[in-house]
Short mmCIF file of C-alpha atoms and ligand atoms in Angstrom, two decimals:
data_model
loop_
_atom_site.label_atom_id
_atom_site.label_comp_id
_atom_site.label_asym_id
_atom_site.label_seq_id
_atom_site.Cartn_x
_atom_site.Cartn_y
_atom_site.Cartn_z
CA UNK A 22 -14.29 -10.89 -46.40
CA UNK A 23 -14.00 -10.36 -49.67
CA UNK A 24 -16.87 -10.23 -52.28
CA UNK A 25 -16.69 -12.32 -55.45
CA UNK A 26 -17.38 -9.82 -58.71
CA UNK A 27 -20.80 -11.79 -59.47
CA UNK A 28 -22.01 -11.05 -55.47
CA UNK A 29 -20.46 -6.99 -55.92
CA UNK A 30 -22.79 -6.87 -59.00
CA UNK A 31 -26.09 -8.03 -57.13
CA UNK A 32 -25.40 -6.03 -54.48
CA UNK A 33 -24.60 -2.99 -56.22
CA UNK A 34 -28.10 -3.71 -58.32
CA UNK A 35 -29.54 -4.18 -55.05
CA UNK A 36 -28.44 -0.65 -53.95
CA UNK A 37 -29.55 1.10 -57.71
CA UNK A 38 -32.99 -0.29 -57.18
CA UNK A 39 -33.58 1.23 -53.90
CA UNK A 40 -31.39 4.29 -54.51
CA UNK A 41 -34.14 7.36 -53.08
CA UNK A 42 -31.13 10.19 -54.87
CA UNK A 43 -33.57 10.87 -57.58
CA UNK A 44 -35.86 12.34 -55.22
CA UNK A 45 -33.32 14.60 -53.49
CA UNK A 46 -33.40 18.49 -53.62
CA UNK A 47 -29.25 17.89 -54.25
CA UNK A 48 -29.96 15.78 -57.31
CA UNK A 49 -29.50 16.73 -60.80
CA UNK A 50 -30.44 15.20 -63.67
CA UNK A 51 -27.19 14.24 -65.88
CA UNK A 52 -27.92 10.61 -66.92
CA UNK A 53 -25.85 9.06 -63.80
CA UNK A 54 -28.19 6.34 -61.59
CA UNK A 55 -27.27 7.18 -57.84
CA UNK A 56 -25.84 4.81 -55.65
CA UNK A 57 -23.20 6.96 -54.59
CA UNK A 58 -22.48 5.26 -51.33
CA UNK A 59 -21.70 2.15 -53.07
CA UNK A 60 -17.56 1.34 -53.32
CA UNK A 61 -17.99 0.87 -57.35
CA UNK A 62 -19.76 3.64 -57.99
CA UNK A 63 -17.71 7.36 -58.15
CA UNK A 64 -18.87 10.22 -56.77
CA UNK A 65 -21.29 12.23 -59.09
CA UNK A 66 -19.84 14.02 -61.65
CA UNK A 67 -22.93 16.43 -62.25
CA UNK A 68 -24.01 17.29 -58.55
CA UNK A 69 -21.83 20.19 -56.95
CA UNK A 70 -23.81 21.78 -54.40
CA UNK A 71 -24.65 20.33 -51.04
CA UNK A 72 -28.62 21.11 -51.03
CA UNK A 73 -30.19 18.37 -48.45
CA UNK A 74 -29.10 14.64 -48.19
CA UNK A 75 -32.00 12.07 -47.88
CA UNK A 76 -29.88 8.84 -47.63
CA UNK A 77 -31.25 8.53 -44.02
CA UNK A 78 -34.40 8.07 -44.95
CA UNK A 79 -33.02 5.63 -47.98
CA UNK A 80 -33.82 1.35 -47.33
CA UNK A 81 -29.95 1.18 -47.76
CA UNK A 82 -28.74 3.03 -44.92
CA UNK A 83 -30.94 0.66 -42.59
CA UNK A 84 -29.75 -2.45 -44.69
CA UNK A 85 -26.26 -1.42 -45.29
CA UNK A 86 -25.90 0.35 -41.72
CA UNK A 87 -24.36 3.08 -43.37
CA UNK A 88 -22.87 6.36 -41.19
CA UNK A 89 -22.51 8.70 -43.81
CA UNK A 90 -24.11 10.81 -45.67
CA UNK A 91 -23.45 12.90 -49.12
CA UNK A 92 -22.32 10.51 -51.08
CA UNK A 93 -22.19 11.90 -54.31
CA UNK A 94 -20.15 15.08 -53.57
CA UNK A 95 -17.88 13.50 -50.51
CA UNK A 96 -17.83 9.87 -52.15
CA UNK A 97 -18.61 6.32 -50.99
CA UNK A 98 -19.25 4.53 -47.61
CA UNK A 99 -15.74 3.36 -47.44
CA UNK A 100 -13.97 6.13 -49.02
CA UNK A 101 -15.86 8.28 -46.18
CA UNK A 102 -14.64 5.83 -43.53
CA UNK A 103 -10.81 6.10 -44.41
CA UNK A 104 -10.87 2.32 -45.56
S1 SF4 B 201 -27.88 5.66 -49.25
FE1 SF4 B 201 -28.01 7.47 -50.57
S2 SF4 B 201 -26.54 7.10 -52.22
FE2 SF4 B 201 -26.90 5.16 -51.21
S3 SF4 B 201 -28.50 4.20 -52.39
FE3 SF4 B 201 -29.51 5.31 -50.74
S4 SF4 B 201 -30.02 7.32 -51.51
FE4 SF4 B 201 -28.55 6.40 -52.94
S1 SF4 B 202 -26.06 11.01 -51.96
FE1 SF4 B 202 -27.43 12.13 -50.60
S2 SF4 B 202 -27.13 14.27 -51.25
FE2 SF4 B 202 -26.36 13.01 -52.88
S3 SF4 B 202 -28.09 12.80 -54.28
FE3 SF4 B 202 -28.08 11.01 -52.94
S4 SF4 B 202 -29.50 11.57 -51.30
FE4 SF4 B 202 -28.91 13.45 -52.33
#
């Protein structure tokens, strides 16, 4: 089913305000907000190097029932998944 643009915004503020990628020892600091699993947001244009992933441990992987994990470098929940 397809989202409406008002309920992909919420959601996608939903995901930014629990977003843990701040915290990770891959993160670096280049002005972008995380939420790298999220279809709308592109992979990270700053972080290169694969250093640790803590999305498990992130609310949105429980919420979301995500599979994945690096995000930023390998890109979003659904580009991981082939869809
Ligand atoms: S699962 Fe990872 S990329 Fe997605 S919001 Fe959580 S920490 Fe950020
Ligand atoms: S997606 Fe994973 S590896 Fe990338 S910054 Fe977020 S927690 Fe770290």
């Amino acid at each position: 089913m397809e989202m409406s643009p008002e309920e992909m915004q919420k959601k996608k503020e939903m995901v930014l305000s629990m977003c843990v990628c701040a915290n990770c020892p891959s993160w670096e600091e280049c002005g972008e907000e995380g939420g790298y699993c999220f279809p709308t947001i592109a992979k990270s244009g700053c972080i290169t190097e694969e250093k640790g992933c803590i999305c498990g441990g992130c609310p949105v992987t429980e919420k979301m029932g995500l599979k994945n994990v690096y995000y930023c470098t390998r890109g979003s929940e659904k580009e991981q998944l082939g869809m």
